[in-house]
PDB file of C-alpha atoms in Angstrom:
ATOM      1  CA  UNK Z  72     102.058  84.656 -99.704  1.00  0.00           C
ATOM      2  CA  UNK Z  73     101.200  80.743 -99.220  1.00  0.00           C
ATOM      3  CA  UNK Z  74     103.124  78.573 -97.426  1.00  0.00           C
ATOM      4  CA  UNK Z  75     104.842  76.201 -99.547  1.00  0.00           C
ATOM      5  CA  UNK Z  76     103.409  72.783 -99.708  1.00  0.00           C
ATOM      6  CA  UNK Z  77     105.147  69.514-100.753  1.00  0.00           C
ATOM      7  CA  UNK Z  78     104.621  65.864-102.395  1.00  0.00           C
ATOM      8  CA  UNK Z  79     104.385  62.855-100.250  1.00  0.00           C
ATOM      9  CA  UNK Z  80     107.555  60.654-101.552  1.00  0.00           C
ATOM     10  CA  UNK Z  81     109.334  57.281-101.351  1.00  0.00           C
ATOM     11  CA  UNK Z  82     110.394  55.776 -98.220  1.00  0.00           C
ATOM     12  CA  UNK Z  83     114.214  57.531 -99.378  1.00  0.00           C
ATOM     13  CA  UNK Z  84     115.898  59.934 -98.791  1.00  0.00           C
ATOM     14  CA  UNK Z  85     113.535  62.615-100.982  1.00  0.00           C
ATOM     15  CA  UNK Z  86     113.813  66.076-102.322  1.00  0.00           C
ATOM     16  CA  UNK Z  87     111.071  68.714-101.413  1.00  0.00           C
ATOM     17  CA  UNK Z  88     110.274  71.227-103.107  1.00  0.00           C
ATOM     18  CA  UNK Z  89     107.294  73.200-104.523  1.00  0.00           C
ATOM     19  CA  UNK Z  90     105.149  71.728-106.324  1.00  0.00           C
ATOM     20  CA  UNK Z  91     104.872  73.897-107.909  1.00  0.00           C
ATOM     21  CA  UNK Z  92     108.584  73.771-109.475  1.00  0.00           C
ATOM     22  CA  UNK Z  93     107.931  70.178-110.167  1.00  0.00           C
ATOM     23  CA  UNK Z  94     104.571  71.045-112.239  1.00  0.00           C
ATOM     24  CA  UNK Z  95     106.159  73.548-114.313  1.00  0.00           C
ATOM     25  CA  UNK Z  96     109.387  71.033-115.321  1.00  0.00           C
ATOM     26  CA  UNK Z  97     107.061  67.877-115.828  1.00  0.00           C
ATOM     27  CA  UNK Z  98     105.056  69.573-117.624  1.00  0.00           C
ATOM     28  CA  UNK Z  99     107.758  69.501-120.574  1.00  0.00           C
ATOM     29  CA  UNK Z 100     108.660  65.920-119.261  1.00  0.00           C
ATOM     30  CA  UNK Z 101     105.067  65.861-120.698  1.00  0.00           C
ATOM     31  CA  UNK Z 102     106.107  67.320-124.392  1.00  0.00           C
ATOM     32  CA  UNK Z 103     108.717  65.252-124.666  1.00  0.00           C
ATOM     33  CA  UNK Z 104     106.548  62.656-124.733  1.00  0.00           C
ATOM     34  CA  UNK Z 105     104.304  64.246-126.895  1.00  0.00           C
ATOM     35  CA  UNK Z 106     106.642  64.644-129.178  1.00  0.00           C
ATOM     36  CA  UNK Z 107     107.598  60.593-128.431  1.00  0.00           C
ATOM     37  CA  UNK Z 108     104.057  59.319-129.591  1.00  0.00           C
ATOM     38  CA  UNK Z 109     104.110  61.518-133.221  1.00  0.00           C
ATOM     39  CA  UNK Z 110     107.189  59.443-134.163  1.00  0.00           C
ATOM     40  CA  UNK Z 111     105.530  55.948-132.862  1.00  0.00           C
ATOM     41  CA  UNK Z 112     107.282  55.368-129.575  1.00  0.00           C
ATOM     42  CA  UNK Z 113     105.548  54.695-126.280  1.00  0.00           C
ATOM     43  CA  UNK Z 114     104.964  58.415-125.313  1.00  0.00           C
ATOM     44  CA  UNK Z 115     108.099  58.721-122.265  1.00  0.00           C
ATOM     45  CA  UNK Z 116     109.930  62.488-121.303  1.00  0.00           C
ATOM     46  CA  UNK Z 117     112.839  63.673-120.164  1.00  0.00           C
ATOM     47  CA  UNK Z 118     114.210  67.194-119.282  1.00  0.00           C
ATOM     48  CA  UNK Z 119     117.130  67.304-116.835  1.00  0.00           C
ATOM     49  CA  UNK Z 120     117.548  70.746-114.615  1.00  0.00           C
ATOM     50  CA  UNK Z 121     119.990  71.803-113.415  1.00  0.00           C
ATOM     51  CA  UNK Z 122     119.648  75.874-111.282  1.00  0.00           C
ATOM     52  CA  UNK Z 123     116.554  76.855-113.154  1.00  0.00           C
ATOM     53  CA  UNK Z 124     117.268  76.024-116.630  1.00  0.00           C
ATOM     54  CA  UNK Z 125     117.138  72.918-119.164  1.00  0.00           C
ATOM     55  CA  UNK Z 126     119.869  71.253-119.673  1.00  0.00           C
ATOM     56  CA  UNK Z 127     119.111  67.569-121.027  1.00  0.00           C
ATOM     57  CA  UNK Z 128     115.218  66.324-123.029  1.00  0.00           C
ATOM     58  CA  UNK Z 129     114.669  63.070-124.107  1.00  0.00           C
ATOM     59  CA  UNK Z 130     112.572  60.999-125.033  1.00  0.00           C
ATOM     60  CA  UNK Z 131     111.632  57.838-126.702  1.00  0.00           C
ATOM     61  CA  UNK Z 132     113.061  57.494-129.854  1.00  0.00           C
ATOM     62  CA  UNK Z 133     113.632  53.227-129.629  1.00  0.00           C
ATOM     63  CA  UNK Z 134     110.856  52.401-132.791  1.00  0.00           C
ATOM     64  CA  UNK Z 135     111.920  55.285-134.268  1.00  0.00           C
ATOM     65  CA  UNK Z 136     115.918  55.274-134.110  1.00  0.00           C
ATOM     66  CA  UNK Z 137     115.543  51.311-134.039  1.00  0.00           C
ATOM     67  CA  UNK Z 138     117.861  51.341-130.852  1.00  0.00           C
ATOM     68  CA  UNK Z 139     116.799  50.099-127.199  1.00  0.00           C
ATOM     69  CA  UNK Z 140     118.819  52.459-124.905  1.00  0.00           C
ATOM     70  CA  UNK Z 141     116.830  54.986-127.272  1.00  0.00           C
ATOM     71  CA  UNK Z 142     114.749  56.220-123.625  1.00  0.00           C
ATOM     72  CA  UNK Z 143     113.790  59.220-123.277  1.00  0.00           C
ATOM     73  CA  UNK Z 144     115.794  59.309-119.465  1.00  0.00           C
ATOM     74  CA  UNK Z 145     119.628  58.099-121.283  1.00  0.00           C
ATOM     75  CA  UNK Z 146     118.199  60.974-123.886  1.00  0.00           C
ATOM     76  CA  UNK Z 147     118.229  63.672-121.725  1.00  0.00           C
ATOM     77  CA  UNK Z 148     121.062  62.445-119.839  1.00  0.00           C
ATOM     78  CA  UNK Z 149     123.977  62.884-122.609  1.00  0.00           C
ATOM     79  CA  UNK Z 150     122.757  65.386-123.024  1.00  0.00           C
ATOM     80  CA  UNK Z 151     122.919  66.839-119.844  1.00  0.00           C
ATOM     81  CA  UNK Z 152     126.650  66.253-119.784  1.00  0.00           C
ATOM     82  CA  UNK Z 153     127.904  66.911-122.688  1.00  0.00           C
ATOM     83  CA  UNK Z 154     125.936  70.628-122.008  1.00  0.00           C
ATOM     84  CA  UNK Z 155     128.163  70.506-118.403  1.00  0.00           C
ATOM     85  CA  UNK Z 156     131.427  68.873-119.712  1.00  0.00           C
ATOM     86  CA  UNK Z 157     131.124  66.061-117.722  1.00  0.00           C
ATOM     87  CA  UNK Z 158     128.974  62.228-116.544  1.00  0.00           C
ATOM     88  CA  UNK Z 159     128.913  63.610-113.521  1.00  0.00           C
ATOM     89  CA  UNK Z 160     125.730  64.996-113.404  1.00  0.00           C
ATOM     90  CA  UNK Z 161     125.839  67.361-109.228  1.00  0.00           C
ATOM     91  CA  UNK Z 162     123.202  69.178-109.534  1.00  0.00           C
ATOM     92  CA  UNK Z 163     120.988  68.051-111.405  1.00  0.00           C
ATOM     93  CA  UNK Z 164     116.751  66.975-111.634  1.00  0.00           C
ATOM     94  CA  UNK Z 165     115.866  65.245-113.823  1.00  0.00           C
ATOM     95  CA  UNK Z 166     111.726  64.835-114.514  1.00  0.00           C
ATOM     96  CA  UNK Z 167     110.495  62.253-116.457  1.00  0.00           C
ATOM     97  CA  UNK Z 168     106.448  61.434-117.033  1.00  0.00           C
ATOM     98  CA  UNK Z 169     106.953  57.775-116.160  1.00  0.00           C
ATOM     99  CA  UNK Z 170     109.234  55.697-113.992  1.00  0.00           C
ATOM    100  CA  UNK Z 171     112.517  54.793-115.234  1.00  0.00           C
ATOM    101  CA  UNK Z 172     113.559  51.140-116.134  1.00  0.00           C
ATOM    102  CA  UNK Z 173     117.210  49.105-115.431  1.00  0.00           C
ATOM    103  CA  UNK Z 174     119.017  50.785-117.894  1.00  0.00           C
ATOM    104  CA  UNK Z 175     117.944  54.579-116.789  1.00  0.00           C
ATOM    105  CA  UNK Z 176     117.767  53.275-113.214  1.00  0.00           C
ATOM    106  CA  UNK Z 177     121.521  52.757-113.666  1.00  0.00           C
ATOM    107  CA  UNK Z 178     122.508  55.592-115.991  1.00  0.00           C
ATOM    108  CA  UNK Z 179     121.355  57.603-113.036  1.00  0.00           C
ATOM    109  CA  UNK Z 180     122.802  56.364-110.841  1.00  0.00           C
ATOM    110  CA  UNK Z 181     126.631  55.732-112.481  1.00  0.00           C
ATOM    111  CA  UNK Z 182     125.519  59.203-113.373  1.00  0.00           C
ATOM    112  CA  UNK Z 183     125.593  60.388-109.341  1.00  0.00           C
ATOM    113  CA  UNK Z 184     121.745  61.356-110.174  1.00  0.00           C
ATOM    114  CA  UNK Z 185     121.227  63.739-107.375  1.00  0.00           C
ATOM    115  CA  UNK Z 186     117.205  63.747-107.759  1.00  0.00           C
ATOM    116  CA  UNK Z 187     114.206  62.352-110.058  1.00  0.00           C
ATOM    117  CA  UNK Z 188     111.703  63.720-110.339  1.00  0.00           C
ATOM    118  CA  UNK Z 189     108.941  61.342-111.909  1.00  0.00           C
ATOM    119  CA  UNK Z 190     104.713  61.288-112.983  1.00  0.00           C
ATOM    120  CA  UNK Z 191     103.469  57.190-112.718  1.00  0.00           C
ATOM    121  CA  UNK Z 192     105.251  53.888-111.343  1.00  0.00           C
ATOM    122  CA  UNK Z 193     105.440  51.531-114.269  1.00  0.00           C
ATOM    123  CA  UNK Z 194     103.942  48.026-112.272  1.00  0.00           C
ATOM    124  CA  UNK Z 195     105.612  46.122-114.932  1.00  0.00           C
ATOM    125  CA  UNK Z 196     108.958  47.310-115.340  1.00  0.00           C
ATOM    126  CA  UNK Z 197     109.723  50.286-113.089  1.00  0.00           C
ATOM    127  CA  UNK Z 198     113.414  50.009-111.227  1.00  0.00           C
ATOM    128  CA  UNK Z 199     113.224  52.685-108.904  1.00  0.00           C
ATOM    129  CA  UNK Z 200     110.572  50.591-106.425  1.00  0.00           C
ATOM    130  CA  UNK Z 201     107.220  49.339-108.166  1.00  0.00           C
ATOM    131  CA  UNK Z 202     108.917  45.908-109.294  1.00  0.00           C
ATOM    132  CA  UNK Z 203     112.646  46.753-108.098  1.00  0.00           C
ATOM    133  CA  UNK Z 204     115.171  49.235-106.951  1.00  0.00           C
ATOM    134  CA  UNK Z 205     117.794  50.373-108.145  1.00  0.00           C
ATOM    135  CA  UNK Z 206     118.251  53.668-106.713  1.00  0.00           C
ATOM    136  CA  UNK Z 207     118.492  53.615-103.246  1.00  0.00           C
ATOM    137  CA  UNK Z 208     119.767  50.624-102.870  1.00  0.00           C
ATOM    138  CA  UNK Z 209     122.172  49.617-100.369  1.00  0.00           C
ATOM    139  CA  UNK Z 210     124.909  48.134-102.210  1.00  0.00           C
ATOM    140  CA  UNK Z 211     125.511  50.680-105.010  1.00  0.00           C
ATOM    141  CA  UNK Z 212     127.759  53.757-104.169  1.00  0.00           C
ATOM    142  CA  UNK Z 213     124.980  56.275-105.408  1.00  0.00           C
ATOM    143  CA  UNK Z 214     121.379  56.345-104.155  1.00  0.00           C
ATOM    144  CA  UNK Z 215     118.985  58.461-106.029  1.00  0.00           C
ATOM    145  CA  UNK Z 216     116.712  60.894-104.481  1.00  0.00           C
ATOM    146  CA  UNK Z 217     113.301  59.991-105.288  1.00  0.00           C
ATOM    147  CA  UNK Z 218     110.036  62.089-106.177  1.00  0.00           C
ATOM    148  CA  UNK Z 219     106.878  60.000-107.665  1.00  0.00           C
ATOM    149  CA  UNK Z 220     103.102  61.080-108.636  1.00  0.00           C
ATOM    150  CA  UNK Z 221     103.977  65.009-109.776  1.00  0.00           C
ATOM    151  CA  UNK Z 222     101.212  65.109-112.580  1.00  0.00           C
ATOM    152  CA  UNK Z 223     100.918  60.638-112.608  1.00  0.00           C
ATOM    153  CA  UNK Z 224      96.793  61.440-114.128  1.00  0.00           C
ATOM    154  CA  UNK Z 225      98.246  63.180-117.322  1.00  0.00           C
ATOM    155  CA  UNK Z 226     100.747  61.034-117.781  1.00  0.00           C
ATOM    156  CA  UNK Z 227      98.843  57.759-117.858  1.00  0.00           C
ATOM    157  CA  UNK Z 228      95.810  59.084-119.939  1.00  0.00           C
ATOM    158  CA  UNK Z 229      98.819  59.833-122.333  1.00  0.00           C
ATOM    159  CA  UNK Z 230     100.081  56.063-122.329  1.00  0.00           C
ATOM    160  CA  UNK Z 231      96.430  55.647-122.025  1.00  0.00           C
ATOM    161  CA  UNK Z 232      95.338  56.800-125.037  1.00  0.00           C
ATOM    162  CA  UNK Z 233      98.645  56.004-126.930  1.00  0.00           C
ATOM    163  CA  UNK Z 234      97.742  52.554-126.321  1.00  0.00           C
ATOM    164  CA  UNK Z 235      94.741  52.696-127.125  1.00  0.00           C
ATOM    165  CA  UNK Z 236      95.242  54.346-130.676  1.00  0.00           C
ATOM    166  CA  UNK Z 237      97.944  50.977-131.636  1.00  0.00           C
ATOM    167  CA  UNK Z 238      94.346  48.562-130.674  1.00  0.00           C
ATOM    168  CA  UNK Z 239      92.478  50.753-132.832  1.00  0.00           C
ATOM    169  CA  UNK Z 240      94.488  49.807-135.812  1.00  0.00           C
TER     170      UNK Z 240
END
């Protein structure tokens, strides 16, 4: 059996897991992102996983629901909290196709999410280190371990195709 490989991670506390495990769950998040695109929303998807079980799923529904809080991460976090029976998401890893915004990163801190894995960095609004870093801010009472770059090319291609289609309409 080959040794387990790990991803290169951010300069903060990190979760080290086999690459294959991250890829499996990120593919689920990418499938959620495709659902957002079908609704005319920016293709971002998320899945919350605890003990190898998806406990929450979400895809962007901002345009569809006309709700500024209907981000994939927020929907997946809400589902996970309902499924697990509480707001503290102990033992949950959230997989997202895009680095979270400030709202979503704040919700992750509030939920005491232990770890987050994302695909593509968001250099315009990312709150996990690209623009600002709420996930490991020293003044906050909780820090989220981050792994980034899992299937980044696929997530970036999904986003690029969506925006190209918008421009061509």
